[in-house]
């Protein structure tokens, strides 16, 4: 059984539509794929409707979380699976973060304009096409101006990685874990040691999150070295957390392929027997 628990679609910053993502899962020989768009469940319905025979969809999201108790604050990504998408307090928090992303995109465009780079908000919105707006959509504009060659280059410090990187208002991470649990879902801390995105998530914070109801942690991820993976597994064992592996597929916005990393079927079975907010669906 091949299980990939982290993939993005055009509902956020991936380039495959939710339907195309499920087709890609079938073509890649995956048995299970999770749709985890940033701060939204907008792709769930289309992905469910398009499911190829024999492919199981785990409906999820990747929440923009933050620990505000340290200075500087610690940004992190929290994968949430099989939660009730109608749970009002969670729906409200996701909507608030998406609005913050809109404001950040507008402010980033203003910053670029002030430096003589003539990108526009409507253009960025066009690349987001109604999905959760993110820096990869700003990257598309920089590529079209010939300022960078690839999305990866657009994330260098001179561009969206630092100079044109603005803060957004993320969900307090302890609130996020509690809301997902209240909504019947399970949470997995995404790529905790992906230092290329900023700071790694401190082990002490992961321990506190485990005590607060975090279910698992992503160890096998393209942004983790072999040492990062081993260390994440050891920490998970100490804290009683489950370990997942996944691709974090973004279509052509990233080079990693769907199914590049996978999750142990026993961990997946544990997940689906724990979650009560939504069930996995299998195409017939
Ligand atoms: P945002 O969520 O808007 O802050 O943008 C960050 C997103 O851009 C992440 O979720 C990544 O999936 C994506 N991304 C694509 N390429 C890179 C890169 N080279 N470094 C960091 N993030 C990247
Ligand atoms: Fe992303
Ligand atoms: Fe992420
Ligand atoms: Zn992701």
PDB file of N, CA, C and O and ligand atoms in Angstrom, residues 6-8 12-13 36-38 62 77 79 190-191 197 218 221 247-250 254, ligand 4:
ATOM      1  N   UNK A   6       0.369  14.283   1.977  1.00  0.00           N
ATOM      2  CA  UNK A   6       0.590  15.737   1.934  1.00  0.00           C
ATOM      3  C   UNK A   6       0.736  16.171   0.475  1.00  0.00           C
ATOM      4  O   UNK A   6       1.746  15.892  -0.159  1.00  0.00           O
ATOM      5  N   UNK A   7      -0.323  16.817  -0.067  1.00  0.00           N
ATOM      6  CA  UNK A   7      -0.274  17.279  -1.452  1.00  0.00           C
ATOM      7  C   UNK A   7      -1.160  18.514  -1.614  1.00  0.00           C
ATOM      8  O   UNK A   7      -2.185  18.655  -0.950  1.00  0.00           O
ATOM      9  N   UNK A   8      -0.734  19.398  -2.510  1.00  0.00           N
ATOM     10  CA  UNK A   8      -1.435  20.670  -2.749  1.00  0.00           C
ATOM     11  C   UNK A   8      -2.039  20.708  -4.144  1.00  0.00           C
ATOM     12  O   UNK A   8      -1.523  20.091  -5.077  1.00  0.00           O
ATOM     13  N   UNK A  12      -4.893  25.912  -3.374  1.00  0.00           N
ATOM     14  CA  UNK A  12      -3.904  26.816  -2.761  1.00  0.00           C
ATOM     15  C   UNK A  12      -2.762  27.012  -3.754  1.00  0.00           C
ATOM     16  O   UNK A  12      -3.018  27.530  -4.853  1.00  0.00           O
ATOM     17  N   UNK A  13      -1.534  26.591  -3.413  1.00  0.00           N
ATOM     18  CA  UNK A  13      -0.403  26.930  -4.273  1.00  0.00           C
ATOM     19  C   UNK A  13       0.150  25.760  -5.077  1.00  0.00           C
ATOM     20  O   UNK A  13       1.287  25.797  -5.523  1.00  0.00           O
ATOM     21  N   UNK A  36      -4.076  18.445   1.025  1.00  0.00           N
ATOM     22  CA  UNK A  36      -3.777  19.296   2.189  1.00  0.00           C
ATOM     23  C   UNK A  36      -3.442  20.712   1.735  1.00  0.00           C
ATOM     24  O   UNK A  36      -2.297  21.160   1.841  1.00  0.00           O
ATOM     25  N   UNK A  37      -4.426  21.413   1.206  1.00  0.00           N
ATOM     26  CA  UNK A  37      -4.169  22.775   0.749  1.00  0.00           C
ATOM     27  C   UNK A  37      -4.032  23.723   1.929  1.00  0.00           C
ATOM     28  O   UNK A  37      -4.590  23.499   3.006  1.00  0.00           O
ATOM     29  N   UNK A  38      -3.282  24.804   1.696  1.00  0.00           N
ATOM     30  CA  UNK A  38      -3.012  25.776   2.757  1.00  0.00           C
ATOM     31  C   UNK A  38      -4.292  26.477   3.203  1.00  0.00           C
ATOM     32  O   UNK A  38      -4.934  27.176   2.415  1.00  0.00           O
ATOM     33  N   UNK A  62      -3.454  22.129   5.355  1.00  0.00           N
ATOM     34  CA  UNK A  62      -2.202  22.493   6.015  1.00  0.00           C
ATOM     35  C   UNK A  62      -2.393  23.883   6.608  1.00  0.00           C
ATOM     36  O   UNK A  62      -2.540  24.860   5.874  1.00  0.00           O
ATOM     37  N   UNK A  77       3.908  24.732  10.116  1.00  0.00           N
ATOM     38  CA  UNK A  77       2.780  24.219   9.328  1.00  0.00           C
ATOM     39  C   UNK A  77       2.213  22.995  10.027  1.00  0.00           C
ATOM     40  O   UNK A  77       2.951  22.078  10.391  1.00  0.00           O
ATOM     41  N   UNK A  79      -0.410  19.956   9.634  1.00  0.00           N
ATOM     42  CA  UNK A  79      -1.314  19.188   8.781  1.00  0.00           C
ATOM     43  C   UNK A  79      -2.499  18.734   9.619  1.00  0.00           C
ATOM     44  O   UNK A  79      -2.328  18.309  10.767  1.00  0.00           O
ATOM     45  N   UNK A 190       4.024  19.394  10.233  1.00  0.00           N
ATOM     46  CA  UNK A 190       4.682  19.218   8.935  1.00  0.00           C
ATOM     47  C   UNK A 190       6.155  19.637   9.019  1.00  0.00           C
ATOM     48  O   UNK A 190       6.497  20.581   9.741  1.00  0.00           O
ATOM     49  N   UNK A 191       7.004  18.932   8.287  1.00  0.00           N
ATOM     50  CA  UNK A 191       8.424  19.271   8.074  1.00  0.00           C
ATOM     51  C   UNK A 191       9.039  20.156   9.180  1.00  0.00           C
ATOM     52  O   UNK A 191       9.478  21.280   8.904  1.00  0.00           O
ATOM     53  N   UNK A 197      13.157  27.145   5.256  1.00  0.00           N
ATOM     54  CA  UNK A 197      11.987  28.025   5.278  1.00  0.00           C
ATOM     55  C   UNK A 197      12.046  29.024   6.418  1.00  0.00           C
ATOM     56  O   UNK A 197      11.091  29.731   6.679  1.00  0.00           O
ATOM     57  N   UNK A 218       5.772  14.781  10.799  1.00  0.00           N
ATOM     58  CA  UNK A 218       6.258  14.368   9.481  1.00  0.00           C
ATOM     59  C   UNK A 218       7.775  14.255   9.531  1.00  0.00           C
ATOM     60  O   UNK A 218       8.459  15.253   9.785  1.00  0.00           O
ATOM     61  N   UNK A 221      10.504  13.885   4.489  1.00  0.00           N
ATOM     62  CA  UNK A 221      10.078  15.042   3.687  1.00  0.00           C
ATOM     63  C   UNK A 221      11.298  15.503   2.913  1.00  0.00           C
ATOM     64  O   UNK A 221      12.432  15.404   3.395  1.00  0.00           O
ATOM     65  N   UNK A 247       5.087  13.645   0.259  1.00  0.00           N
ATOM     66  CA  UNK A 247       5.830  14.372  -0.773  1.00  0.00           C
ATOM     67  C   UNK A 247       5.737  15.885  -0.638  1.00  0.00           C
ATOM     68  O   UNK A 247       6.650  16.599  -1.003  1.00  0.00           O
ATOM     69  N   UNK A 248       4.608  16.404  -0.136  1.00  0.00           N
ATOM     70  CA  UNK A 248       4.359  17.854  -0.179  1.00  0.00           C
ATOM     71  C   UNK A 248       4.341  18.319  -1.648  1.00  0.00           C
ATOM     72  O   UNK A 248       4.877  19.374  -1.987  1.00  0.00           O
ATOM     73  N   UNK A 249       3.727  17.506  -2.475  1.00  0.00           N
ATOM     74  CA  UNK A 249       3.627  17.782  -3.920  1.00  0.00           C
ATOM     75  C   UNK A 249       2.906  19.102  -4.191  1.00  0.00           C
ATOM     76  O   UNK A 249       1.881  19.394  -3.556  1.00  0.00           O
ATOM     77  N   UNK A 250       3.464  19.903  -5.104  1.00  0.00           N
ATOM     78  CA  UNK A 250       2.869  21.198  -5.497  1.00  0.00           C
ATOM     79  C   UNK A 250       2.746  21.299  -7.023  1.00  0.00           C
ATOM     80  O   UNK A 250       2.746  22.411  -7.555  1.00  0.00           O
ATOM     81  N   UNK A 254       6.964  23.085  -7.515  1.00  0.00           N
ATOM     82  CA  UNK A 254       8.080  22.465  -6.775  1.00  0.00           C
ATOM     83  C   UNK A 254       8.556  21.291  -7.592  1.00  0.00           C
ATOM     84  O   UNK A 254       7.812  20.723  -8.371  1.00  0.00           O
TER      85      UNK A 254
HETATM   86 ZN1  LIG B   4       2.644  21.645   2.104  1.00  0.00          ZN
END
